[in-house]
Amino acid sequence: MSLEPLFVDVGTTLENTGGFLQYVLVFVFAAIPLLEILVVIPVGIGLGLDPVATGALAFAGNVASVYVLIYFHRRISNWRRDRRSADETDSSNRFERARGLWERYGLPGIAIGGPILTGVHIAALVALLAGSSERTVAGWMTVGIGLWTALLVVGSVFGVSLLGVA
């Protein structure tokens, strides 16, 4: 699956929007699985949005959606259990990657590697399904999202200045 259409759609939407609404969209797009901070931060900064505001709002949107997932994880777990009993062969590559991360590195590894390898939502769900406490998952996922947000903001600012894009 190519991520190019995601970059283009987010970029076009942000570019065609102005002012305060651009920053609201950064928050919303960062909360959406697959888009998350990996797409929103570089696109927003590349379009000339303030790097600190973009990073802060993308972080807040991504963390907020993970906290919602954590809050509803019991319902999701019950749904998944019922679904799995109906279809034992269903398995996603992202979920399997996250499960492999969990088995190899535990909660810290999945929280730090998850945002780039599987997406934070799947990483958080794997950690919860593996039995980690909600508080611990929330804490580690916040750390992982924070690290990636800082790296993406710095990298995007550096890349934009290097390329002279904005």
PDB file of C-alpha atoms in Angstrom:
ATOM      1  CA  MET A   1       0.000   0.000   0.000  1.00  0.00           C
ATOM      2  CA  SER A   2       1.399   3.363  -1.010  1.00  0.00           C
ATOM      3  CA  LEU A   3       1.190   6.270   1.406  1.00  0.00           C
ATOM      4  CA  GLU A   4       1.414   8.839  -1.390  1.00  0.00           C
ATOM      5  CA  PRO A   5      -2.381   9.329  -1.712  1.00  0.00           C
ATOM      6  CA  LEU A   6      -2.579  10.010   2.033  1.00  0.00           C
ATOM      7  CA  PHE A   7       0.091  12.705   1.792  1.00  0.00           C
ATOM      8  CA  VAL A   8      -1.606  14.283  -1.203  1.00  0.00           C
ATOM      9  CA  ASP A   9      -5.097  14.275   0.328  1.00  0.00           C
ATOM     10  CA  VAL A  10      -3.913  15.665   3.668  1.00  0.00           C
ATOM     11  CA  GLY A  11      -1.726  18.216   1.922  1.00  0.00           C
ATOM     12  CA  THR A  12      -4.479  19.324  -0.441  1.00  0.00           C
ATOM     13  CA  THR A  13      -7.010  19.601   2.360  1.00  0.00           C
ATOM     14  CA  LEU A  14      -4.657  21.584   4.596  1.00  0.00           C
ATOM     15  CA  GLU A  15      -3.538  23.780   1.712  1.00  0.00           C
ATOM     16  CA  ASN A  16      -7.130  24.591   0.694  1.00  0.00           C
ATOM     17  CA  THR A  17      -8.025  25.519   4.259  1.00  0.00           C
ATOM     18  CA  GLY A  18      -6.887  28.651   5.999  1.00  0.00           C
ATOM     19  CA  GLY A  19      -5.958  29.961   9.401  1.00  0.00           C
ATOM     20  CA  PHE A  20      -7.228  28.355  12.570  1.00  0.00           C
ATOM     21  CA  LEU A  21      -9.062  25.596  10.689  1.00  0.00           C
ATOM     22  CA  GLN A  22      -5.735  24.249   9.388  1.00  0.00           C
ATOM     23  CA  TYR A  23      -4.623  23.606  12.948  1.00  0.00           C
ATOM     24  CA  VAL A  24      -7.950  22.008  13.847  1.00  0.00           C
ATOM     25  CA  LEU A  25      -7.465  19.670  10.879  1.00  0.00           C
ATOM     26  CA  VAL A  26      -3.933  18.830  12.054  1.00  0.00           C
ATOM     27  CA  PHE A  27      -5.456  17.665  15.350  1.00  0.00           C
ATOM     28  CA  VAL A  28      -8.205  15.683  13.587  1.00  0.00           C
ATOM     29  CA  PHE A  29      -5.933  14.098  10.965  1.00  0.00           C
ATOM     30  CA  ALA A  30      -3.409  13.065  13.638  1.00  0.00           C
ATOM     31  CA  ALA A  31      -6.187  11.185  15.437  1.00  0.00           C
ATOM     32  CA  ILE A  32      -7.058   9.109  12.359  1.00  0.00           C
ATOM     33  CA  PRO A  33      -5.348   5.715  12.092  1.00  0.00           C
ATOM     34  CA  LEU A  34      -2.958   5.493   9.119  1.00  0.00           C
ATOM     35  CA  LEU A  35      -2.605   9.272   8.910  1.00  0.00           C
ATOM     36  CA  GLU A  36      -1.425   9.922  12.441  1.00  0.00           C
ATOM     37  CA  ILE A  37       1.640  12.032  13.168  1.00  0.00           C
ATOM     38  CA  LEU A  38       3.811  10.371  10.508  1.00  0.00           C
ATOM     39  CA  VAL A  39       1.825  12.016   7.731  1.00  0.00           C
ATOM     40  CA  VAL A  40       0.374  15.122   9.356  1.00  0.00           C
ATOM     41  CA  ILE A  41       3.522  16.666  10.828  1.00  0.00           C
ATOM     42  CA  PRO A  42       5.723  16.609   7.702  1.00  0.00           C
ATOM     43  CA  VAL A  43       2.847  17.746   5.474  1.00  0.00           C
ATOM     44  CA  GLY A  44       1.789  20.561   7.832  1.00  0.00           C
ATOM     45  CA  ILE A  45       5.325  21.857   8.307  1.00  0.00           C
ATOM     46  CA  GLY A  46       5.997  21.488   4.584  1.00  0.00           C
ATOM     47  CA  LEU A  47       2.998  23.728   3.915  1.00  0.00           C
ATOM     48  CA  GLY A  48       4.428  26.394   6.202  1.00  0.00           C
ATOM     49  CA  LEU A  49       2.394  25.804   9.361  1.00  0.00           C
ATOM     50  CA  ASP A  50       4.074  26.735  12.637  1.00  0.00           C
ATOM     51  CA  PRO A  51       6.204  23.718  13.644  1.00  0.00           C
ATOM     52  CA  VAL A  52       5.554  24.007  17.389  1.00  0.00           C
ATOM     53  CA  ALA A  53       1.787  24.378  16.978  1.00  0.00           C
ATOM     54  CA  THR A  54       1.692  21.613  14.371  1.00  0.00           C
ATOM     55  CA  GLY A  55       3.677  19.254  16.596  1.00  0.00           C
ATOM     56  CA  ALA A  56       1.652  20.071  19.712  1.00  0.00           C
ATOM     57  CA  LEU A  57      -1.719  19.647  17.992  1.00  0.00           C
ATOM     58  CA  ALA A  58      -0.674  16.502  16.140  1.00  0.00           C
ATOM     59  CA  PHE A  59       0.620  15.034  19.418  1.00  0.00           C
ATOM     60  CA  ALA A  60      -2.615  15.977  21.210  1.00  0.00           C
ATOM     61  CA  GLY A  61      -4.800  14.489  18.462  1.00  0.00           C
ATOM     62  CA  ASN A  62      -2.841  11.252  18.302  1.00  0.00           C
ATOM     63  CA  VAL A  63      -2.710  10.827  22.076  1.00  0.00           C
ATOM     64  CA  ALA A  64      -6.405  11.685  22.453  1.00  0.00           C
ATOM     65  CA  SER A  65      -7.431   8.989  19.989  1.00  0.00           C
ATOM     66  CA  VAL A  66      -5.225   6.439  21.763  1.00  0.00           C
ATOM     67  CA  TYR A  67      -6.772   7.381  25.103  1.00  0.00           C
ATOM     68  CA  VAL A  68     -10.240   6.882  23.596  1.00  0.00           C
ATOM     69  CA  LEU A  69      -9.124   3.461  22.381  1.00  0.00           C
ATOM     70  CA  ILE A  70      -7.776   2.609  25.830  1.00  0.00           C
ATOM     71  CA  TYR A  71     -11.010   3.767  27.424  1.00  0.00           C
ATOM     72  CA  PHE A  72     -13.086   1.504  25.157  1.00  0.00           C
ATOM     73  CA  HIS A  73     -10.645  -1.397  24.986  1.00  0.00           C
ATOM     74  CA  ARG A  74     -12.911  -3.812  26.858  1.00  0.00           C
ATOM     75  CA  ARG A  75     -15.670  -3.360  24.303  1.00  0.00           C
ATOM     76  CA  ILE A  76     -13.178  -3.728  21.480  1.00  0.00           C
ATOM     77  CA  SER A  77     -11.690  -6.804  23.124  1.00  0.00           C
ATOM     78  CA  ASN A  78     -15.108  -8.422  23.467  1.00  0.00           C
ATOM     79  CA  TRP A  79     -15.952  -7.555  19.845  1.00  0.00           C
ATOM     80  CA  ARG A  80     -12.646  -8.993  18.634  1.00  0.00           C
ATOM     81  CA  ARG A  81     -13.125 -12.172  20.685  1.00  0.00           C
ATOM     82  CA  ASP A  82     -16.619 -12.677  19.243  1.00  0.00           C
ATOM     83  CA  ARG A  83     -15.373 -11.938  15.728  1.00  0.00           C
ATOM     84  CA  ARG A  84     -12.370 -14.246  16.040  1.00  0.00           C
ATOM     85  CA  SER A  85     -14.553 -17.139  17.135  1.00  0.00           C
ATOM     86  CA  ALA A  86     -16.569 -16.657  13.957  1.00  0.00           C
ATOM     87  CA  ASP A  87     -13.517 -16.422  11.675  1.00  0.00           C
ATOM     88  CA  GLU A  88     -10.317 -17.928  13.029  1.00  0.00           C
ATOM     89  CA  THR A  89      -8.333 -17.269   9.847  1.00  0.00           C
ATOM     90  CA  ASP A  90      -8.587 -13.459   9.912  1.00  0.00           C
ATOM     91  CA  SER A  91      -5.273 -11.759  10.632  1.00  0.00           C
ATOM     92  CA  SER A  92      -3.817  -8.428   9.582  1.00  0.00           C
ATOM     93  CA  ASN A  93      -0.164  -7.842   8.815  1.00  0.00           C
ATOM     94  CA  ARG A  94      -0.082  -4.748  11.022  1.00  0.00           C
ATOM     95  CA  PHE A  95      -1.524  -6.648  13.958  1.00  0.00           C
ATOM     96  CA  GLU A  96       0.961  -9.482  13.467  1.00  0.00           C
ATOM     97  CA  ARG A  97       3.867  -6.996  13.299  1.00  0.00           C
ATOM     98  CA  ALA A  98       2.653  -5.400  16.518  1.00  0.00           C
ATOM     99  CA  ARG A  99       2.307  -8.792  18.168  1.00  0.00           C
ATOM    100  CA  GLY A 100       5.881  -9.647  17.125  1.00  0.00           C
ATOM    101  CA  LEU A 101       7.109  -6.360  18.595  1.00  0.00           C
ATOM    102  CA  TRP A 102       5.261  -7.156  21.807  1.00  0.00           C
ATOM    103  CA  GLU A 103       6.758 -10.609  22.096  1.00  0.00           C
ATOM    104  CA  ARG A 104      10.276  -9.378  21.427  1.00  0.00           C
ATOM    105  CA  TYR A 105      10.420  -6.017  23.254  1.00  0.00           C
ATOM    106  CA  GLY A 106       7.387  -5.791  25.531  1.00  0.00           C
ATOM    107  CA  LEU A 107       5.428  -2.639  26.234  1.00  0.00           C
ATOM    108  CA  PRO A 108       8.319  -0.140  25.960  1.00  0.00           C
ATOM    109  CA  GLY A 109       9.320  -1.556  22.575  1.00  0.00           C
ATOM    110  CA  ILE A 110       5.822  -1.537  21.132  1.00  0.00           C
ATOM    111  CA  ALA A 111       5.160   1.972  22.474  1.00  0.00           C
ATOM    112  CA  ILE A 112       8.322   3.395  20.935  1.00  0.00           C
ATOM    113  CA  GLY A 113       8.379   1.314  17.744  1.00  0.00           C
ATOM    114  CA  GLY A 114       4.625   1.149  17.253  1.00  0.00           C
ATOM    115  CA  PRO A 115       4.048   4.632  15.857  1.00  0.00           C
ATOM    116  CA  ILE A 116       6.280   3.952  12.862  1.00  0.00           C
ATOM    117  CA  LEU A 117       5.948   0.174  12.447  1.00  0.00           C
ATOM    118  CA  THR A 118       2.288  -0.572  13.112  1.00  0.00           C
ATOM    119  CA  GLY A 119       0.551   2.653  14.055  1.00  0.00           C
ATOM    120  CA  VAL A 120      -0.168   3.700  17.624  1.00  0.00           C
ATOM    121  CA  HIS A 121      -3.714   2.371  17.666  1.00  0.00           C
ATOM    122  CA  ILE A 122      -2.756  -1.185  16.813  1.00  0.00           C
ATOM    123  CA  ALA A 123       0.245  -1.029  19.143  1.00  0.00           C
ATOM    124  CA  ALA A 124      -1.945   0.127  22.029  1.00  0.00           C
ATOM    125  CA  LEU A 125      -4.541  -2.524  21.270  1.00  0.00           C
ATOM    126  CA  VAL A 126      -1.917  -5.293  21.228  1.00  0.00           C
ATOM    127  CA  ALA A 127      -0.530  -4.090  24.564  1.00  0.00           C
ATOM    128  CA  LEU A 128      -4.011  -4.051  26.078  1.00  0.00           C
ATOM    129  CA  LEU A 129      -4.922  -7.465  24.682  1.00  0.00           C
ATOM    130  CA  ALA A 130      -1.665  -8.836  26.077  1.00  0.00           C
ATOM    131  CA  GLY A 131      -2.826  -7.838  29.536  1.00  0.00           C
ATOM    132  CA  SER A 132      -1.006  -4.585  30.259  1.00  0.00           C
ATOM    133  CA  SER A 133      -2.781  -2.139  32.533  1.00  0.00           C
ATOM    134  CA  GLU A 134      -4.569   0.787  30.960  1.00  0.00           C
ATOM    135  CA  ARG A 135      -2.464   3.318  32.903  1.00  0.00           C
ATOM    136  CA  THR A 136       0.808   1.717  31.871  1.00  0.00           C
ATOM    137  CA  VAL A 137      -0.228   1.522  28.225  1.00  0.00           C
ATOM    138  CA  ALA A 138      -1.368   5.163  28.290  1.00  0.00           C
ATOM    139  CA  GLY A 139       1.932   6.249  29.828  1.00  0.00           C
ATOM    140  CA  TRP A 140       4.182   4.339  27.450  1.00  0.00           C
ATOM    141  CA  MET A 141       2.140   5.251  24.380  1.00  0.00           C
ATOM    142  CA  THR A 142       2.345   8.925  25.374  1.00  0.00           C
ATOM    143  CA  VAL A 143       6.132   8.604  25.647  1.00  0.00           C
ATOM    144  CA  GLY A 144       6.379   6.891  22.247  1.00  0.00           C
ATOM    145  CA  ILE A 145       4.130   9.421  20.526  1.00  0.00           C
ATOM    146  CA  GLY A 146       6.042  12.254  22.186  1.00  0.00           C
ATOM    147  CA  LEU A 147       9.397  10.934  20.979  1.00  0.00           C
ATOM    148  CA  TRP A 148       8.177  10.486  17.419  1.00  0.00           C
ATOM    149  CA  THR A 149       6.477  13.894  17.445  1.00  0.00           C
ATOM    150  CA  ALA A 150       9.728  15.592  18.486  1.00  0.00           C
ATOM    151  CA  LEU A 151      11.745  13.660  15.883  1.00  0.00           C
ATOM    152  CA  LEU A 152       9.240  14.390  13.130  1.00  0.00           C
ATOM    153  CA  VAL A 153       9.046  18.100  13.938  1.00  0.00           C
ATOM    154  CA  VAL A 154      12.835  18.491  14.034  1.00  0.00           C
ATOM    155  CA  GLY A 155      13.299  16.344  10.930  1.00  0.00           C
ATOM    156  CA  SER A 156      10.566  18.161   9.024  1.00  0.00           C
ATOM    157  CA  VAL A 157      11.892  21.611   9.936  1.00  0.00           C
ATOM    158  CA  PHE A 158      15.379  20.531   8.917  1.00  0.00           C
ATOM    159  CA  GLY A 159      14.120  18.979   5.685  1.00  0.00           C
ATOM    160  CA  VAL A 160      12.039  22.024   4.769  1.00  0.00           C
ATOM    161  CA  SER A 161      14.963  24.382   5.436  1.00  0.00           C
ATOM    162  CA  LEU A 162      17.343  22.114   3.537  1.00  0.00           C
ATOM    163  CA  LEU A 163      15.029  21.958   0.529  1.00  0.00           C
ATOM    164  CA  GLY A 164      13.879  25.573   0.853  1.00  0.00           C
ATOM    165  CA  VAL A 165      10.259  24.460   0.392  1.00  0.00           C
ATOM    166  CA  ALA A 166       8.371  26.828   2.692  1.00  0.00           C
TER     167      ALA A 166
END
